[in-house]
Short mmCIF file of C-alpha atoms in Angstrom, two decimals:
data_model
loop_
_atom_site.label_atom_id
_atom_site.label_comp_id
_atom_site.label_asym_id
_atom_site.label_seq_id
_atom_site.Cartn_x
_atom_site.Cartn_y
_atom_site.Cartn_z
CA UNK A 761 -0.18 0.20 -0.40
CA UNK A 762 1.14 3.53 -0.18
CA UNK A 763 2.15 5.44 2.17
CA UNK A 764 1.85 9.36 3.01
CA UNK A 765 3.53 9.91 5.71
CA UNK A 766 3.38 13.88 7.34
CA UNK A 767 5.68 14.11 10.73
CA UNK A 768 2.93 15.61 12.88
CA UNK A 769 -0.95 14.97 13.28
CA UNK A 770 -0.98 18.37 15.99
CA UNK A 771 1.31 21.88 16.05
CA UNK A 772 0.72 24.53 17.99
CA UNK A 773 3.17 27.94 16.83
CA UNK A 774 3.77 30.88 18.18
CA UNK A 775 2.97 34.30 15.41
CA UNK A 776 6.38 34.99 13.94
CA UNK A 777 7.17 31.73 13.80
CA UNK A 778 8.55 29.90 10.87
CA UNK A 779 7.26 26.64 10.64
CA UNK A 780 8.03 23.29 8.73
CA UNK A 781 6.05 20.46 7.78
CA UNK A 782 6.94 17.22 6.39
CA UNK A 783 5.83 15.08 4.26
CA UNK A 784 6.55 11.19 3.63
CA UNK A 785 6.03 9.23 1.05
CA UNK A 786 7.34 5.35 0.25
CA UNK A 787 6.10 4.52 -3.28
CA UNK A 788 8.01 6.56 -5.62
CA UNK A 789 5.32 9.13 -7.37
CA UNK A 790 6.70 11.30 -9.46
CA UNK A 791 4.18 14.36 -7.56
CA UNK A 792 3.96 15.40 -4.31
CA UNK A 793 1.34 18.70 -3.07
CA UNK A 794 0.23 20.62 -0.32
CA UNK A 795 -2.97 21.82 0.73
CA UNK A 796 -5.21 23.33 3.50
CA UNK A 797 -8.27 22.91 3.82
CA UNK A 798 -10.90 25.27 4.96
CA UNK A 799 -14.54 24.15 6.29
CA UNK A 800 -16.71 25.16 3.76
CA UNK A 801 -13.90 25.96 1.33
CA UNK A 802 -12.35 22.70 0.35
CA UNK A 803 -8.30 21.75 0.22
CA UNK A 804 -6.88 24.22 -1.54
CA UNK A 805 -4.52 23.76 -3.40
CA UNK A 806 -0.40 25.35 -1.86
CA UNK A 807 2.07 24.10 -3.82
CA UNK A 808 2.62 21.51 -6.51
CA UNK A 809 5.85 19.50 -7.60
CA UNK A 810 6.80 17.46 -10.02
CA UNK A 811 10.46 16.34 -9.82
CA UNK A 812 12.76 16.91 -7.76
CA UNK A 813 13.95 20.78 -7.47
CA UNK A 814 11.29 21.48 -9.55
CA UNK A 815 8.11 23.40 -8.25
CA UNK A 816 5.11 25.54 -8.73
CA UNK A 817 2.18 27.35 -7.07
CA UNK A 818 -1.30 26.49 -6.41
CA UNK A 819 -4.62 28.31 -6.52
CA UNK A 820 -3.40 30.50 -2.48
CA UNK A 821 1.43 30.61 -2.08
CA UNK A 822 0.96 33.42 -0.97
CA UNK A 823 2.84 33.08 2.63
CA UNK A 824 4.26 29.34 2.30
CA UNK A 825 7.82 28.42 0.46
CA UNK A 826 8.23 25.01 -0.24
CA UNK A 827 11.66 22.18 -0.45
CA UNK A 828 12.01 19.60 -2.53
CA UNK A 829 15.51 18.09 -2.42
CA UNK A 830 14.57 14.63 -2.31
CA UNK A 831 11.89 12.73 -4.13
CA UNK A 832 10.33 10.89 -1.37
CA UNK A 833 10.41 14.11 0.55
CA UNK A 834 8.06 17.51 -0.01
CA UNK A 835 8.69 20.25 2.70
CA UNK A 836 6.59 23.04 3.35
CA UNK A 837 7.36 26.09 5.69
CA UNK A 838 5.80 29.24 6.72
CA UNK A 839 8.26 31.86 6.47
CA UNK A 840 6.34 34.04 8.77
CA UNK A 841 3.39 32.28 10.41
CA UNK A 842 0.20 34.12 11.00
CA UNK A 843 -3.29 33.47 12.21
CA UNK A 844 -5.60 33.66 9.26
CA UNK A 845 -2.52 30.02 8.87
CA UNK A 846 -4.45 28.36 11.77
CA UNK A 847 -5.51 25.43 9.41
CA UNK A 848 -5.42 21.79 8.15
CA UNK A 849 -2.25 20.94 6.04
CA UNK A 850 -3.01 17.29 3.46
CA UNK A 851 -0.10 16.34 1.49
CA UNK A 852 -0.25 13.77 -1.29
CA UNK A 853 1.55 11.96 -4.00
CA UNK A 854 0.84 10.66 -7.17
CA UNK A 855 2.67 9.41 -10.56
CA UNK A 856 3.51 10.81 -13.09
CA UNK A 857 1.92 12.66 -16.18
CA UNK A 858 -1.10 11.67 -16.14
CA UNK A 859 -2.04 10.07 -12.94
CA UNK A 860 -5.66 10.59 -12.33
CA UNK A 861 -5.46 9.13 -8.28
CA UNK A 862 -3.98 10.91 -5.09
CA UNK A 863 -2.66 9.55 -1.45
CA UNK A 864 -3.23 12.14 0.60
CA UNK A 865 -1.36 11.92 4.04
CA UNK A 866 -3.42 11.90 7.59
CA UNK A 867 -3.35 15.84 8.00
CA UNK A 868 -1.53 18.23 10.05
CA UNK A 869 -3.92 20.62 12.07
CA UNK A 870 -1.93 23.91 12.88
CA UNK A 871 -2.87 25.48 15.30
CA UNK A 872 -0.98 29.19 14.78
CA UNK A 873 -1.61 32.01 18.38
CA UNK B 933 -11.41 27.65 -15.57
CA UNK B 934 -12.50 23.92 -14.72
CA UNK B 935 -14.47 23.78 -11.07
CA UNK B 936 -16.87 21.28 -9.03
CA UNK B 937 -20.05 22.53 -7.41
CA UNK B 938 -21.16 20.61 -4.33
CA UNK B 939 -24.65 22.43 -3.29
CA UNK B 940 -25.60 20.73 -0.14
CA UNK B 941 -22.59 21.14 2.34
CA UNK B 942 -24.40 18.54 5.00
CA UNK B 943 -26.52 15.02 4.25
CA UNK B 944 -29.01 13.20 5.96
CA UNK B 945 -30.29 9.77 5.79
CA UNK B 946 -31.48 5.99 7.69
CA UNK B 947 -29.00 3.53 6.89
CA UNK B 948 -31.17 1.39 4.38
CA UNK B 949 -32.34 3.96 2.48
CA UNK B 950 -30.48 5.22 -1.00
CA UNK B 951 -28.43 8.13 -1.00
CA UNK B 952 -27.12 10.51 -2.90
CA UNK B 953 -24.62 13.63 -2.73
CA UNK B 954 -24.36 15.68 -5.48
CA UNK B 955 -21.36 18.06 -7.19
CA UNK B 956 -21.98 19.63 -10.54
CA UNK B 957 -18.64 20.28 -13.30
CA UNK B 958 -17.76 23.25 -15.86
CA UNK B 959 -14.77 22.10 -17.69
CA UNK B 960 -13.29 23.05 -21.10
CA UNK B 961 -12.46 19.23 -23.12
CA UNK B 962 -13.22 16.38 -20.85
CA UNK B 963 -13.64 16.30 -17.44
CA UNK B 964 -12.11 13.18 -15.78
CA UNK B 965 -14.02 13.53 -12.46
CA UNK B 966 -13.44 11.27 -8.86
CA UNK B 967 -14.16 11.85 -5.23
CA UNK B 968 -12.36 11.25 -2.43
CA UNK B 969 -13.92 11.25 0.95
CA UNK B 970 -12.80 11.21 4.48
CA UNK B 971 -13.29 9.59 7.24
CA UNK B 972 -13.04 10.72 10.82
CA UNK B 973 -9.55 12.21 11.91
CA UNK B 974 -8.35 10.46 9.03
CA UNK B 975 -6.90 11.09 5.97
CA UNK B 976 -8.60 11.67 2.03
CA UNK B 977 -9.22 8.47 0.47
CA UNK B 978 -10.18 8.14 -3.47
CA UNK B 979 -13.40 6.80 -4.05
CA UNK B 980 -14.05 6.02 -7.50
CA UNK B 981 -13.41 8.05 -10.47
CA UNK B 982 -14.38 9.09 -14.60
CA UNK B 983 -12.74 8.72 -17.69
CA UNK B 984 -14.80 7.90 -19.97
CA UNK B 985 -16.24 5.63 -21.46
CA UNK B 986 -19.67 3.38 -19.21
CA UNK B 987 -21.47 6.78 -17.72
CA UNK B 988 -21.59 4.12 -14.06
CA UNK B 989 -19.05 4.10 -12.36
CA UNK B 990 -18.63 2.12 -9.42
CA UNK B 991 -15.93 2.68 -6.46
CA UNK B 992 -14.53 1.42 -2.89
CA UNK B 993 -17.05 0.24 -0.50
CA UNK B 994 -20.42 -0.64 -2.95
CA UNK B 995 -20.33 3.42 -4.16
CA UNK B 996 -20.87 4.07 -7.90
CA UNK B 997 -21.63 7.78 -9.62
CA UNK B 998 -23.12 8.07 -12.55
CA UNK B 999 -21.71 10.69 -15.00
CA UNK B 1000 -24.05 12.70 -16.58
CA UNK B 1001 -22.42 14.94 -20.05
CA UNK B 1002 -25.85 16.75 -20.81
CA UNK B 1003 -26.88 17.84 -17.36
CA UNK B 1004 -22.51 18.66 -16.08
CA UNK B 1005 -23.54 16.69 -13.16
CA UNK B 1006 -21.22 13.13 -11.58
CA UNK B 1007 -23.49 12.06 -8.71
CA UNK B 1008 -22.66 9.80 -5.61
CA UNK B 1009 -23.98 7.09 -5.13
CA UNK B 1010 -24.92 3.87 -2.71
CA UNK B 1011 -28.56 1.43 -2.63
CA UNK B 1012 -27.86 1.14 1.00
CA UNK B 1013 -26.41 2.81 3.24
CA UNK B 1014 -24.72 2.20 6.03
CA UNK B 1015 -23.88 4.18 9.56
CA UNK B 1016 -20.21 3.43 8.85
CA UNK B 1017 -20.33 5.40 5.39
CA UNK B 1018 -20.57 8.77 7.87
CA UNK B 1019 -17.66 11.19 6.44
CA UNK B 1020 -17.01 14.66 4.53
CA UNK B 1021 -16.77 13.22 0.54
CA UNK B 1022 -15.11 15.45 -1.79
CA UNK B 1023 -16.08 15.86 -5.54
CA UNK B 1024 -13.13 16.52 -8.03
CA UNK B 1025 -12.28 17.02 -11.16
CA UNK B 1026 -9.07 16.60 -13.20
CA UNK B 1027 -7.83 20.84 -14.29
CA UNK B 1028 -7.17 20.61 -18.05
CA UNK B 1029 -3.75 22.77 -17.81
CA UNK B 1030 -1.57 20.44 -15.41
CA UNK B 1031 -3.59 16.81 -15.59
CA UNK B 1032 -1.42 15.86 -12.10
CA UNK B 1033 -3.45 19.01 -10.76
CA UNK B 1034 -7.35 18.43 -9.53
CA UNK B 1035 -9.90 20.91 -8.33
CA UNK B 1036 -11.30 19.61 -5.58
CA UNK B 1037 -15.34 21.03 -4.70
CA UNK B 1038 -15.98 22.16 -1.09
CA UNK B 1039 -17.46 18.82 0.28
CA UNK B 1040 -20.48 17.00 1.69
CA UNK B 1041 -21.31 16.07 5.32
CA UNK B 1042 -22.67 13.00 4.50
CA UNK B 1043 -24.15 11.41 7.84
CA UNK B 1044 -26.02 8.53 8.52
CA UNK B 1045 -29.20 8.41 11.36
CA UNK B 1046 -29.29 4.46 12.72
#
């Protein structure tokens, strides 16, 4: 089975802190994604990566950056956390250019106080 | 731009009754449509997809979805609901400009009462 793991299930940070969210997949997938999930808004794409060191902005990249130094790992970075970044963050991966199924991690619930 | 709409925030169904979770889409070109489910405190899981072919698509856990091109709909259905089907359901469509990206709807919370 594909497994996508995220470094933390729950995280509490203070305004202005730098925050790292880590995601690891074990199925050699080319594509990796970071979403945030908010009630009533569904999932919104923050960034995605289709190869090592490659990244593309999603729909809401402001305030975030990403890093993909190895194929299996995709990190989301909040340079200076703000309260409006309190959310559930979901990582996903998929295979190849025409992959239709994304595999999700369990999510990290981040609270910024 | 591609988009999906889930008109119902919540759907309540009695156990054993049929259920329908609605989804409409807007795409340019051929639609590639998906349903995902999120059980409490868990990540999203893939349920089923429509790429081409038969308009009735079967997926996991006894779910199926009916693709209707004229009504631009892709409703999720199950003939007999279980309490364990209670979850958050997301409809999604593939982004035409990037084959790897998909766009999710706002989600519908399905509640099955015993």
